[in-house]
């Protein structure tokens, strides 16, 4: 529990601190806040893809790196929640409109996952409920990222950032499918 909270605090304050420093140095007008909204989401997506691919990579390769990643997957999840908390704070500052319902549902799922990422949670809510919650959350977040990047790519099809992110999302899905076929 304590290690999880420390990881959350470190990730939140270092990531949030960098965003704040950038906004102070450059400008904290709406344009730059939106820029930071995009950057926070892009970086969080990279962390998400590590989480999404860790178990299948372990099943496919069995490498020491994949074992190490799997062992620390929970801390990647906690880091992702900290990064998306910075996204949430920025969007509350920039967006006049309230949270939309799908967005609010994804954030709720993410915080439920965070709260149940500490040691005693599976025992308290039951291992089956824990697995269901984390599976729904994992795929829910993935759909939200893929949907947002897909929409951005439709608007600007040759943007290198969107092309790279879309490629990484497709690669992660391919790794999952390959691992699934191998274990069936
Ligand atoms: C109600 C909740 C949310 C709101 C209101 C919101 C709002 C925003 C805004 C205003 C931007 C910047 C768009 C721009 O000006 O170009 C943004 C970017 C982004 N958000 Fe969120 N967000 C929400 C939740 C989420 C969630 C749950 C995810 C993923 C799990 C997510 C992923 C992204 C991504 C990937 C981008 C970058 C999009 C791009 O580069 O065009 N957001 N969001």
mmCIF file of C-alpha atoms and ligand atoms in Angstrom:
data_model
loop_
_atom_site.group_PDB
_atom_site.id
_atom_site.type_symbol
_atom_site.label_atom_id
_atom_site.label_comp_id
_atom_site.label_asym_id
_atom_site.label_seq_id
_atom_site.Cartn_x
_atom_site.Cartn_y
_atom_site.Cartn_z
ATOM 1 C CA UNK A 1 0.000 0.000 0.000
ATOM 2 C CA UNK A 2 2.708 2.440 1.046
ATOM 3 C CA UNK A 3 4.844 1.709 -2.029
ATOM 4 C CA UNK A 4 1.786 2.207 -4.277
ATOM 5 C CA UNK A 5 1.003 5.588 -2.704
ATOM 6 C CA UNK A 6 4.652 6.632 -3.022
ATOM 7 C CA UNK A 7 4.675 5.707 -6.724
ATOM 8 C CA UNK A 8 1.422 7.646 -7.264
ATOM 9 C CA UNK A 9 2.747 10.722 -5.430
ATOM 10 C CA UNK A 10 6.111 10.667 -7.227
ATOM 11 C CA UNK A 11 4.515 10.243 -10.659
ATOM 12 C CA UNK A 12 1.816 12.850 -10.025
ATOM 13 C CA UNK A 13 4.128 15.536 -8.629
ATOM 14 C CA UNK A 14 6.959 15.015 -11.117
ATOM 15 C CA UNK A 15 4.690 14.813 -14.166
ATOM 16 C CA UNK A 16 2.349 17.558 -12.925
ATOM 17 C CA UNK A 17 5.386 19.658 -11.955
ATOM 18 C CA UNK A 18 6.828 19.419 -15.476
ATOM 19 C CA UNK A 19 3.491 20.425 -17.013
ATOM 20 C CA UNK A 20 3.156 23.325 -14.579
ATOM 21 C CA UNK A 21 6.746 24.470 -15.227
ATOM 22 C CA UNK A 22 6.126 24.380 -18.999
ATOM 23 C CA UNK A 23 2.921 26.418 -18.662
ATOM 24 C CA UNK A 24 4.674 28.941 -16.400
ATOM 25 C CA UNK A 25 7.653 29.273 -18.752
ATOM 26 C CA UNK A 26 5.770 29.430 -22.044
ATOM 27 C CA UNK A 27 2.211 30.586 -21.389
ATOM 28 C CA UNK A 28 -0.789 29.215 -19.568
ATOM 29 C CA UNK A 29 -3.318 30.368 -22.158
ATOM 30 C CA UNK A 30 -5.917 27.971 -23.495
ATOM 31 C CA UNK A 31 -3.867 26.945 -26.515
ATOM 32 C CA UNK A 32 -0.951 25.774 -24.365
ATOM 33 C CA UNK A 33 -3.240 24.078 -21.859
ATOM 34 C CA UNK A 34 -4.761 22.111 -24.767
ATOM 35 C CA UNK A 35 -1.287 21.280 -25.983
ATOM 36 C CA UNK A 36 -0.493 19.875 -22.535
ATOM 37 C CA UNK A 37 -3.815 17.980 -22.546
ATOM 38 C CA UNK A 38 -2.709 16.246 -25.716
ATOM 39 C CA UNK A 39 0.827 15.568 -24.455
ATOM 40 C CA UNK A 40 -0.363 14.157 -21.096
ATOM 41 C CA UNK A 41 -2.768 11.823 -22.924
ATOM 42 C CA UNK A 42 -0.130 10.725 -25.460
ATOM 43 C CA UNK A 43 2.427 9.890 -22.753
ATOM 44 C CA UNK A 44 -0.210 8.129 -20.642
ATOM 45 C CA UNK A 45 -1.135 6.108 -23.745
ATOM 46 C CA UNK A 46 2.481 4.883 -24.024
ATOM 47 C CA UNK A 47 2.340 3.688 -20.404
ATOM 48 C CA UNK A 48 -1.039 2.091 -21.129
ATOM 49 C CA UNK A 49 0.442 0.161 -24.071
ATOM 50 C CA UNK A 50 3.192 -1.249 -21.823
ATOM 51 C CA UNK A 51 0.500 -2.451 -19.394
ATOM 52 C CA UNK A 52 -1.636 -3.842 -22.220
ATOM 53 C CA UNK A 53 1.242 -5.813 -23.801
ATOM 54 C CA UNK A 54 3.069 -7.056 -20.717
ATOM 55 C CA UNK A 55 1.276 -10.360 -20.101
ATOM 56 C CA UNK A 56 1.055 -11.339 -23.782
ATOM 57 C CA UNK A 57 4.749 -10.511 -24.247
ATOM 58 C CA UNK A 58 5.568 -12.762 -21.307
ATOM 59 C CA UNK A 59 3.465 -15.545 -22.843
ATOM 60 C CA UNK A 60 5.084 -15.099 -26.235
ATOM 61 C CA UNK A 61 8.743 -14.566 -25.334
ATOM 62 C CA UNK A 62 9.238 -15.626 -21.709
ATOM 63 C CA UNK A 63 12.142 -13.163 -21.623
ATOM 64 C CA UNK A 64 13.568 -11.844 -18.317
ATOM 65 C CA UNK A 65 12.533 -8.297 -19.364
ATOM 66 C CA UNK A 66 8.912 -9.358 -19.865
ATOM 67 C CA UNK A 67 8.983 -11.129 -16.462
ATOM 68 C CA UNK A 68 10.315 -7.960 -14.853
ATOM 69 C CA UNK A 69 7.664 -5.824 -16.590
ATOM 70 C CA UNK A 70 4.884 -8.174 -15.514
ATOM 71 C CA UNK A 71 6.097 -8.142 -11.915
ATOM 72 C CA UNK A 72 5.947 -4.332 -11.921
ATOM 73 C CA UNK A 73 2.784 -3.948 -14.005
ATOM 74 C CA UNK A 74 0.815 -2.668 -11.025
ATOM 75 C CA UNK A 75 3.207 0.296 -10.694
ATOM 76 C CA UNK A 76 2.790 1.125 -14.376
ATOM 77 C CA UNK A 77 -0.963 1.182 -13.710
ATOM 78 C CA UNK A 78 -0.530 3.507 -10.732
ATOM 79 C CA UNK A 79 1.716 5.776 -12.855
ATOM 80 C CA UNK A 80 -0.922 5.820 -15.608
ATOM 81 C CA UNK A 81 -3.575 6.896 -13.080
ATOM 82 C CA UNK A 82 -1.294 9.703 -11.851
ATOM 83 C CA UNK A 83 -0.687 10.924 -15.414
ATOM 84 C CA UNK A 84 -4.384 10.834 -16.273
ATOM 85 C CA UNK A 85 -5.091 12.767 -13.060
ATOM 86 C CA UNK A 86 -2.948 15.578 -14.519
ATOM 87 C CA UNK A 87 -5.059 15.277 -17.734
ATOM 88 C CA UNK A 88 -8.232 15.514 -15.628
ATOM 89 C CA UNK A 89 -7.027 18.600 -13.734
ATOM 90 C CA UNK A 90 -6.034 20.306 -17.004
ATOM 91 C CA UNK A 91 -9.353 19.573 -18.645
ATOM 92 C CA UNK A 92 -11.269 20.862 -15.636
ATOM 93 C CA UNK A 93 -9.228 24.069 -15.941
ATOM 94 C CA UNK A 94 -9.627 24.425 -19.681
ATOM 95 C CA UNK A 95 -13.028 22.987 -20.466
ATOM 96 C CA UNK A 96 -16.105 25.077 -19.788
ATOM 97 C CA UNK A 97 -18.326 22.029 -20.311
ATOM 98 C CA UNK A 98 -18.714 19.444 -17.554
ATOM 99 C CA UNK A 99 -17.197 15.972 -17.953
ATOM 100 C CA UNK A 100 -19.103 13.999 -20.575
ATOM 101 C CA UNK A 101 -20.663 10.704 -19.507
ATOM 102 C CA UNK A 102 -18.282 8.273 -21.293
ATOM 103 C CA UNK A 103 -15.264 10.256 -20.072
ATOM 104 C CA UNK A 104 -16.588 10.318 -16.506
ATOM 105 C CA UNK A 105 -17.267 6.550 -16.692
ATOM 106 C CA UNK A 106 -13.694 5.847 -17.843
ATOM 107 C CA UNK A 107 -12.224 8.028 -15.087
ATOM 108 C CA UNK A 108 -14.441 6.266 -12.499
ATOM 109 C CA UNK A 109 -13.258 2.865 -13.745
ATOM 110 C CA UNK A 110 -9.650 4.037 -13.677
ATOM 111 C CA UNK A 111 -9.898 5.265 -10.071
ATOM 112 C CA UNK A 112 -11.640 2.022 -9.019
ATOM 113 C CA UNK A 113 -8.694 0.163 -10.570
ATOM 114 C CA UNK A 114 -6.286 2.451 -8.722
ATOM 115 C CA UNK A 115 -8.034 1.918 -5.371
ATOM 116 C CA UNK A 116 -7.938 -1.842 -5.900
ATOM 117 C CA UNK A 117 -4.274 -1.872 -6.949
ATOM 118 C CA UNK A 118 -3.062 -2.083 -3.403
ATOM 119 C CA UNK A 119 -2.030 -5.376 -1.818
ATOM 120 C CA UNK A 120 -5.112 -6.365 0.161
ATOM 121 C CA UNK A 121 -7.713 -5.381 -2.474
ATOM 122 C CA UNK A 122 -8.119 -8.759 -4.251
ATOM 123 C CA UNK A 123 -8.743 -10.409 -0.878
ATOM 124 C CA UNK A 124 -11.254 -7.715 0.123
ATOM 125 C CA UNK A 125 -13.353 -7.554 -3.048
ATOM 126 C CA UNK A 126 -12.661 -11.165 -4.120
ATOM 127 C CA UNK A 127 -10.164 -12.249 -6.785
ATOM 128 C CA UNK A 128 -12.936 -12.839 -9.375
ATOM 129 C CA UNK A 129 -14.435 -9.338 -8.942
ATOM 130 C CA UNK A 130 -10.939 -7.870 -9.010
ATOM 131 C CA UNK A 131 -10.176 -9.620 -12.321
ATOM 132 C CA UNK A 132 -13.494 -8.529 -13.877
ATOM 133 C CA UNK A 133 -13.015 -4.889 -12.795
ATOM 134 C CA UNK A 134 -9.449 -4.763 -14.092
ATOM 135 C CA UNK A 135 -10.357 -6.460 -17.380
ATOM 136 C CA UNK A 136 -13.273 -4.054 -18.040
ATOM 137 C CA UNK A 137 -11.078 -1.086 -17.040
ATOM 138 C CA UNK A 138 -8.183 -2.215 -19.236
ATOM 139 C CA UNK A 139 -10.369 -2.592 -22.332
ATOM 140 C CA UNK A 140 -12.456 0.523 -21.510
ATOM 141 C CA UNK A 141 -9.349 2.709 -21.307
ATOM 142 C CA UNK A 142 -7.994 1.103 -24.474
ATOM 143 C CA UNK A 143 -11.180 1.879 -26.387
ATOM 144 C CA UNK A 144 -11.109 5.483 -25.139
ATOM 145 C CA UNK A 145 -7.487 5.941 -26.285
ATOM 146 C CA UNK A 146 -8.047 4.177 -29.615
ATOM 147 C CA UNK A 147 -11.231 6.197 -30.263
ATOM 148 C CA UNK A 148 -9.539 9.537 -29.530
ATOM 149 C CA UNK A 149 -6.447 8.757 -31.610
ATOM 150 C CA UNK A 150 -8.623 7.330 -34.408
ATOM 151 C CA UNK A 151 -10.691 10.542 -34.544
ATOM 152 C CA UNK A 152 -7.556 12.714 -34.510
ATOM 153 C CA UNK A 153 -6.057 10.616 -37.304
ATOM 154 C CA UNK A 154 -9.183 11.042 -39.425
ATOM 155 C CA UNK A 155 -8.847 14.808 -39.039
ATOM 156 C CA UNK A 156 -5.099 14.941 -39.775
ATOM 157 C CA UNK A 157 -4.192 11.658 -41.506
ATOM 158 C CA UNK A 158 -0.513 12.473 -42.085
ATOM 159 C CA UNK A 159 0.349 13.739 -38.621
ATOM 160 C CA UNK A 160 3.450 11.721 -37.588
ATOM 161 C CA UNK A 161 2.441 11.614 -33.906
ATOM 162 C CA UNK A 162 -0.981 10.125 -34.669
ATOM 163 C CA UNK A 163 0.501 7.714 -37.208
ATOM 164 C CA UNK A 164 3.101 6.536 -34.665
ATOM 165 C CA UNK A 165 0.524 6.161 -31.882
ATOM 166 C CA UNK A 166 -1.904 4.312 -34.167
ATOM 167 C CA UNK A 167 0.922 1.981 -35.255
ATOM 168 C CA UNK A 168 1.811 1.249 -31.604
ATOM 169 C CA UNK A 169 -1.853 0.575 -30.734
ATOM 170 C CA UNK A 170 -2.159 -1.865 -33.668
ATOM 171 C CA UNK A 171 1.140 -3.542 -32.712
ATOM 172 C CA UNK A 172 -0.076 -4.009 -29.114
ATOM 173 C CA UNK A 173 -3.363 -5.522 -30.347
ATOM 174 C CA UNK A 174 -1.410 -7.858 -32.675
ATOM 175 C CA UNK A 175 0.781 -9.000 -29.739
ATOM 176 C CA UNK A 176 -2.375 -9.746 -27.698
ATOM 177 C CA UNK A 177 -3.949 -11.715 -30.542
ATOM 178 C CA UNK A 178 -0.722 -13.683 -31.122
ATOM 179 C CA UNK A 179 -0.468 -14.567 -27.412
ATOM 180 C CA UNK A 180 -4.141 -15.521 -27.306
ATOM 181 C CA UNK A 181 -3.712 -17.860 -30.301
ATOM 182 C CA UNK A 182 -0.594 -19.394 -28.747
ATOM 183 C CA UNK A 183 -2.280 -20.165 -25.423
ATOM 184 C CA UNK A 184 -5.520 -21.569 -26.950
HETATM 185 C C1 LIG B 1 -14.707 13.694 -19.769
HETATM 186 C C2 LIG B 1 -13.480 13.363 -19.920
HETATM 187 C C3 LIG B 1 -12.516 13.995 -20.875
HETATM 188 C C4 LIG B 1 -12.494 15.250 -21.445
HETATM 189 C C5 LIG B 1 -13.521 16.359 -21.319
HETATM 190 C C6 LIG B 1 -11.282 15.324 -22.226
HETATM 191 C C7 LIG B 1 -10.875 16.442 -22.913
HETATM 192 C C8 LIG B 1 -9.785 16.518 -23.718
HETATM 193 C C9 LIG B 1 -9.354 17.694 -24.422
HETATM 194 C C10 LIG B 1 -10.052 19.067 -24.367
HETATM 195 C C11 LIG B 1 -8.250 17.353 -25.144
HETATM 196 C C12 LIG B 1 -7.420 18.280 -26.026
HETATM 197 C C13 LIG B 1 -8.054 18.299 -27.389
HETATM 198 C C14 LIG B 1 -7.492 19.422 -28.249
HETATM 199 O O1 LIG B 1 -7.736 20.580 -27.921
HETATM 200 O O2 LIG B 1 -6.811 19.111 -29.238
HETATM 201 C C15 LIG B 1 -7.991 15.948 -24.878
HETATM 202 C C16 LIG B 1 -6.984 15.215 -25.457
HETATM 203 C C17 LIG B 1 -6.904 13.849 -25.364
HETATM 204 N N1 LIG B 1 -7.569 13.039 -24.477
HETATM 205 FE FE1 LIG B 1 -8.956 13.632 -23.181
HETATM 206 N N2 LIG B 1 -10.599 14.132 -22.133
HETATM 207 C C18 LIG B 1 -11.332 13.300 -21.330
HETATM 208 C C19 LIG B 1 -11.029 12.028 -20.970
HETATM 209 C C20 LIG B 1 -10.105 11.267 -21.614
HETATM 210 C C21 LIG B 1 -9.918 9.861 -21.416
HETATM 211 C C22 LIG B 1 -10.703 9.025 -20.397
HETATM 212 C C23 LIG B 1 -8.951 9.470 -22.277
HETATM 213 C C24 LIG B 1 -8.353 8.138 -22.496
HETATM 214 C C25 LIG B 1 -8.429 7.144 -21.645
HETATM 215 C C26 LIG B 1 -8.524 10.630 -23.019
HETATM 216 C C27 LIG B 1 -7.582 10.623 -23.996
HETATM 217 C C28 LIG B 1 -7.198 11.749 -24.701
HETATM 218 C C29 LIG B 1 -6.244 11.704 -25.792
HETATM 219 C C30 LIG B 1 -5.554 10.458 -26.363
HETATM 220 C C31 LIG B 1 -6.056 13.038 -26.190
HETATM 221 C C32 LIG B 1 -5.129 13.536 -27.315
HETATM 222 C C33 LIG B 1 -6.005 13.750 -28.544
HETATM 223 C C34 LIG B 1 -5.306 14.480 -29.652
HETATM 224 O O3 LIG B 1 -4.091 14.450 -29.702
HETATM 225 O O4 LIG B 1 -6.007 15.076 -30.472
HETATM 226 N N3 LIG B 1 -9.223 11.703 -22.569
HETATM 227 N N4 LIG B 1 -8.930 15.468 -24.019
#
